[in-house]
mmCIF file of C-alpha atoms in Angstrom:
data_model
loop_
_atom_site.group_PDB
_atom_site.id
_atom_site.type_symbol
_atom_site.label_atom_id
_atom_site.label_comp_id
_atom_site.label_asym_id
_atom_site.label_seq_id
_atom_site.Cartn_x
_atom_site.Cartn_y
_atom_site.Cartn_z
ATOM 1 C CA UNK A 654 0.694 7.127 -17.574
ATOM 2 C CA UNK A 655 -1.438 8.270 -15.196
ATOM 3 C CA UNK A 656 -0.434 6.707 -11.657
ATOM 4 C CA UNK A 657 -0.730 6.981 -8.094
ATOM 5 C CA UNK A 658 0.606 5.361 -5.122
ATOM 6 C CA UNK A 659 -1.932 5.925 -1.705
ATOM 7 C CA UNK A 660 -0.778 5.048 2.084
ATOM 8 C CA UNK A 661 -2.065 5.252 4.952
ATOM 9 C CA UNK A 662 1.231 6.499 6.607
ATOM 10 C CA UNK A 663 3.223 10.205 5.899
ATOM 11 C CA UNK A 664 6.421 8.251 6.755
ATOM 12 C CA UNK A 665 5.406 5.700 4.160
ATOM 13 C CA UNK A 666 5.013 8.102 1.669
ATOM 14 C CA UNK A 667 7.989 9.932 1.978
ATOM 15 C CA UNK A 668 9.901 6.226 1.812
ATOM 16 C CA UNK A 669 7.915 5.605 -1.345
ATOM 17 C CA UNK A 670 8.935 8.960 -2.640
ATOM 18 C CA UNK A 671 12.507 8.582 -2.170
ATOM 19 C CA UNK A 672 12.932 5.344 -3.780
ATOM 20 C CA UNK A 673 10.895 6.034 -6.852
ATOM 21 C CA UNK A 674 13.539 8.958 -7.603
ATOM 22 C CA UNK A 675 16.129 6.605 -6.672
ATOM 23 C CA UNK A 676 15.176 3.769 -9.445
ATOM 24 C CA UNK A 677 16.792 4.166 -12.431
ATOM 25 C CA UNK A 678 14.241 2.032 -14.098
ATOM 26 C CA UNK A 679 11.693 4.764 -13.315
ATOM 27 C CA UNK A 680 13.359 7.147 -13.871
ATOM 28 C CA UNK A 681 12.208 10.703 -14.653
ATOM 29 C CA UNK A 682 9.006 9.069 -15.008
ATOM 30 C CA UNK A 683 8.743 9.126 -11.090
ATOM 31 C CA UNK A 684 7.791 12.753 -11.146
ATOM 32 C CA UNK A 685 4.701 12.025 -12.743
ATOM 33 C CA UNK A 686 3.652 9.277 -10.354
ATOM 34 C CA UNK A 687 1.508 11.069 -7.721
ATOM 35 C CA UNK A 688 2.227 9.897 -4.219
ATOM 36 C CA UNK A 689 0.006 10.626 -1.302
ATOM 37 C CA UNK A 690 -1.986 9.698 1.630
ATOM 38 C CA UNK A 691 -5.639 8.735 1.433
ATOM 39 C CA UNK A 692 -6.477 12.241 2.828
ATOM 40 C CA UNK A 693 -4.391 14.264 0.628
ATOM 41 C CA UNK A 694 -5.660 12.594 -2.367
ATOM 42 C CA UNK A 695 -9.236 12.496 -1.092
ATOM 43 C CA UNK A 696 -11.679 14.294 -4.298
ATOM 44 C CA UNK A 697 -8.923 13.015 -7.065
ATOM 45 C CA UNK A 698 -9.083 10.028 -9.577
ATOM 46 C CA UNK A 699 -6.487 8.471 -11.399
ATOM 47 C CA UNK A 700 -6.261 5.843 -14.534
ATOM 48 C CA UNK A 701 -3.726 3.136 -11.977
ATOM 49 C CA UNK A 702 -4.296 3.332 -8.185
ATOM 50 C CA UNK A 703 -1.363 1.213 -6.661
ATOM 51 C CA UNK A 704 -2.890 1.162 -2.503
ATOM 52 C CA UNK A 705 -0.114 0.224 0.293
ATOM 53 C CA UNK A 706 -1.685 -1.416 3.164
ATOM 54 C CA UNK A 707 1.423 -2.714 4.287
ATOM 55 C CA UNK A 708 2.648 -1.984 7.721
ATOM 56 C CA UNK A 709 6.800 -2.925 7.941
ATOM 57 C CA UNK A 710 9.835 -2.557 9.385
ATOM 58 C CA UNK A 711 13.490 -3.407 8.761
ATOM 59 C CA UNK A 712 14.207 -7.220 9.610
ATOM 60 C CA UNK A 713 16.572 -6.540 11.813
ATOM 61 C CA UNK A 714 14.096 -4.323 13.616
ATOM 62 C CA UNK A 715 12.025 -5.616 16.529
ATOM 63 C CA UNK A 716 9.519 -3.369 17.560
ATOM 64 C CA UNK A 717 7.228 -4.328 20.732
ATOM 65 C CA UNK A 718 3.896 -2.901 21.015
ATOM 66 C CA UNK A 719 3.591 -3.026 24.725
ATOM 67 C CA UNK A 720 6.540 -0.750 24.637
ATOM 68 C CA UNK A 721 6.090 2.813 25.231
ATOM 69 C CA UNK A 722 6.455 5.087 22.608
ATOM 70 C CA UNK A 723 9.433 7.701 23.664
ATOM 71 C CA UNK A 724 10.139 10.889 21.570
ATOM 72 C CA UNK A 725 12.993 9.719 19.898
ATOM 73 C CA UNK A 726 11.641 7.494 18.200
ATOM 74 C CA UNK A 727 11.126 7.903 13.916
ATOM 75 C CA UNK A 728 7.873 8.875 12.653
ATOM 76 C CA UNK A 729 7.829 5.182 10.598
ATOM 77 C CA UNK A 730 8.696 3.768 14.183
ATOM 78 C CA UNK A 731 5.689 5.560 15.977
ATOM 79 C CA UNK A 732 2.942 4.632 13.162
ATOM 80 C CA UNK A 733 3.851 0.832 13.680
ATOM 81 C CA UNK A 734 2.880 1.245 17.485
ATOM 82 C CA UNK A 735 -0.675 2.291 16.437
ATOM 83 C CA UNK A 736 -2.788 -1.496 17.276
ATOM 84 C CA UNK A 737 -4.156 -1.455 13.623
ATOM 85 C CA UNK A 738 -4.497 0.717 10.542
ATOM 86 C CA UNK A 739 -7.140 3.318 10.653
ATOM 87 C CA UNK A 740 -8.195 3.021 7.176
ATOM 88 C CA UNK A 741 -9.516 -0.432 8.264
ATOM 89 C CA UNK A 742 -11.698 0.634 10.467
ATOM 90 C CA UNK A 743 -13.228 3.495 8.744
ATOM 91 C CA UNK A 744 -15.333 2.490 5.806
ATOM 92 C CA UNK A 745 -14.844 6.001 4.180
ATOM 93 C CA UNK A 746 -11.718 6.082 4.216
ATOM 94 C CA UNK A 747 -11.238 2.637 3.074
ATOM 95 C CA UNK A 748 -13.746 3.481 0.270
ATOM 96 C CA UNK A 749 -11.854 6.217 -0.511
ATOM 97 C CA UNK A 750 -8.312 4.558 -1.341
ATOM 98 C CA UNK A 751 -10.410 1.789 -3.568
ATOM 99 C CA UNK A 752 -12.622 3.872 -5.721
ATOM 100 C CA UNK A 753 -9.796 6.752 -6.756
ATOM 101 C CA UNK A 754 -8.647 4.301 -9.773
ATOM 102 C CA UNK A 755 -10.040 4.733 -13.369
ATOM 103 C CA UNK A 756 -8.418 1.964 -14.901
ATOM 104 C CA UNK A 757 -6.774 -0.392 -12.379
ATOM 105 C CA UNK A 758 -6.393 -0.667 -8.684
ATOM 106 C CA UNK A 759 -3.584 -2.431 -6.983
ATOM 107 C CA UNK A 760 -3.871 -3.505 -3.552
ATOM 108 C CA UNK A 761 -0.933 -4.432 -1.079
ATOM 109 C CA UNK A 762 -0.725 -6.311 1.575
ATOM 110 C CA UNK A 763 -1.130 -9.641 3.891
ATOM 111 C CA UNK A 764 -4.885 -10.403 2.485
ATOM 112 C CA UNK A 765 -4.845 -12.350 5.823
ATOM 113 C CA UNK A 766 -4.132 -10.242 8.193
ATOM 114 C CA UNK A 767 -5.991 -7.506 6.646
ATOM 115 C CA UNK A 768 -9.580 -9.428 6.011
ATOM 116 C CA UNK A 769 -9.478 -9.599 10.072
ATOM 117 C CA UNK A 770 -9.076 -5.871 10.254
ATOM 118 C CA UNK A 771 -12.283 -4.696 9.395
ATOM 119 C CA UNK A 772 -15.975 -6.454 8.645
ATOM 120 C CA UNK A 773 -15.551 -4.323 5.393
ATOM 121 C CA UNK A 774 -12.209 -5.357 4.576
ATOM 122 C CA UNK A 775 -13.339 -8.978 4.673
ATOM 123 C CA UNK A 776 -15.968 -8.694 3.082
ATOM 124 C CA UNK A 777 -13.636 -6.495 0.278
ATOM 125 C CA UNK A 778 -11.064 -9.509 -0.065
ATOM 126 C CA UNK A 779 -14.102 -12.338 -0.072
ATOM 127 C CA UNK A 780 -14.747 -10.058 -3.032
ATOM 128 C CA UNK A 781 -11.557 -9.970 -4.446
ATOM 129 C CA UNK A 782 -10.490 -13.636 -3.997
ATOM 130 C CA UNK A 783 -14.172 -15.017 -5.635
ATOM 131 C CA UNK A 784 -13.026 -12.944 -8.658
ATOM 132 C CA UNK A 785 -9.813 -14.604 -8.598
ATOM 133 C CA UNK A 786 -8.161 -10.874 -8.134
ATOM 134 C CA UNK A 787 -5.650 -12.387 -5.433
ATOM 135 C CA UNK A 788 -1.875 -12.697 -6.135
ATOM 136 C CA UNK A 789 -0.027 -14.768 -3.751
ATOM 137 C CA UNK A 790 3.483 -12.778 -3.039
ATOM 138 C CA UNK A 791 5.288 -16.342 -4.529
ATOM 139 C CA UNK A 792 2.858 -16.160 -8.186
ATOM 140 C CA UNK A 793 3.450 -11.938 -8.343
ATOM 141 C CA UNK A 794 7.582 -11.897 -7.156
ATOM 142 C CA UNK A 795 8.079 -14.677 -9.876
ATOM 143 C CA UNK A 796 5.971 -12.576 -12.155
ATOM 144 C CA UNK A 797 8.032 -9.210 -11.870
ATOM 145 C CA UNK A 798 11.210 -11.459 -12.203
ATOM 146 C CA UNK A 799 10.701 -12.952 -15.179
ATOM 147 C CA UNK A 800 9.803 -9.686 -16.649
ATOM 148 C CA UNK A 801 13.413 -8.527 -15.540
ATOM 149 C CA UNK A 802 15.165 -11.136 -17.841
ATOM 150 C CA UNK A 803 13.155 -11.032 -20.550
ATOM 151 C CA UNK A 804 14.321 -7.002 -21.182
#
């Protein structure tokens, strides 16, 4: 299959990297998945475009934006300081990580939190949820799970 997984955030990819190789479900099949940021895989299409536009940390983590960045902190650490993702407020770019798929496009993320990111972003997920495109996290976990037992 042709696949690829686009972030905003070099730390992100490098996470999603490392636990595709780790997943023994994957398998060797993770060397074929192409993962990348919107730049990097700016001018390339693929069949399945899987688009993080999730911004995370550990649970355990607490992270403060009033806080000052300092320079020990990780890379993953100093992207979450930045007030909001960058691909939200550039059309482009934003047009760029939806249009890359052939086949399919995957989109994740808090639909809320991102349709207030952008007038373009809205107006993306108005899109999106009047097609009925919209998974809630409770419908698509359950999905994936009982895909799990039935193997």
């Amino acid at each position: 299959r042709d696949i690829a997984v686009i972030t905003p955030y070099k730390a992100q990819q490098h996470e999603i990297r490392a636990r595709l190789e780790r997943d023994r479900e994957i398998g060797s099949m993770s060397a074929s998945i192409l993962v990348g940021t919107v730049h990097a895989l700016q001018g390339s299409e693929r069949e399945y475009i899987i688009v993080s536009f999730v911004r995370s940390i550990d649970a355990d983590q607490d992270v403060v934006t009033s806080v000052a960045k300092t320079p020990g902190d990780s890379v993953a650490l100093q992207e979450m300081y930045e007030e909001s993702l960058g691909i939200l407020k550039n059309f482009r770019v934003l047009n760029v990580a939806i249009t890359r798929a052939k086949y399919g496009l995957i989109c994740v993320g808090n639909s809320e939190v991102l349709s207030k990111g952008s007038k373009d972003f809205n107006a993306f997920i108005h899109s999106l949820r009047s097609r009925k495109c919209i998974v809630s996290q409770k419908d698509f976990l359950e999905s994936v799970r009982s895909r799990r037992v039935r193997k």
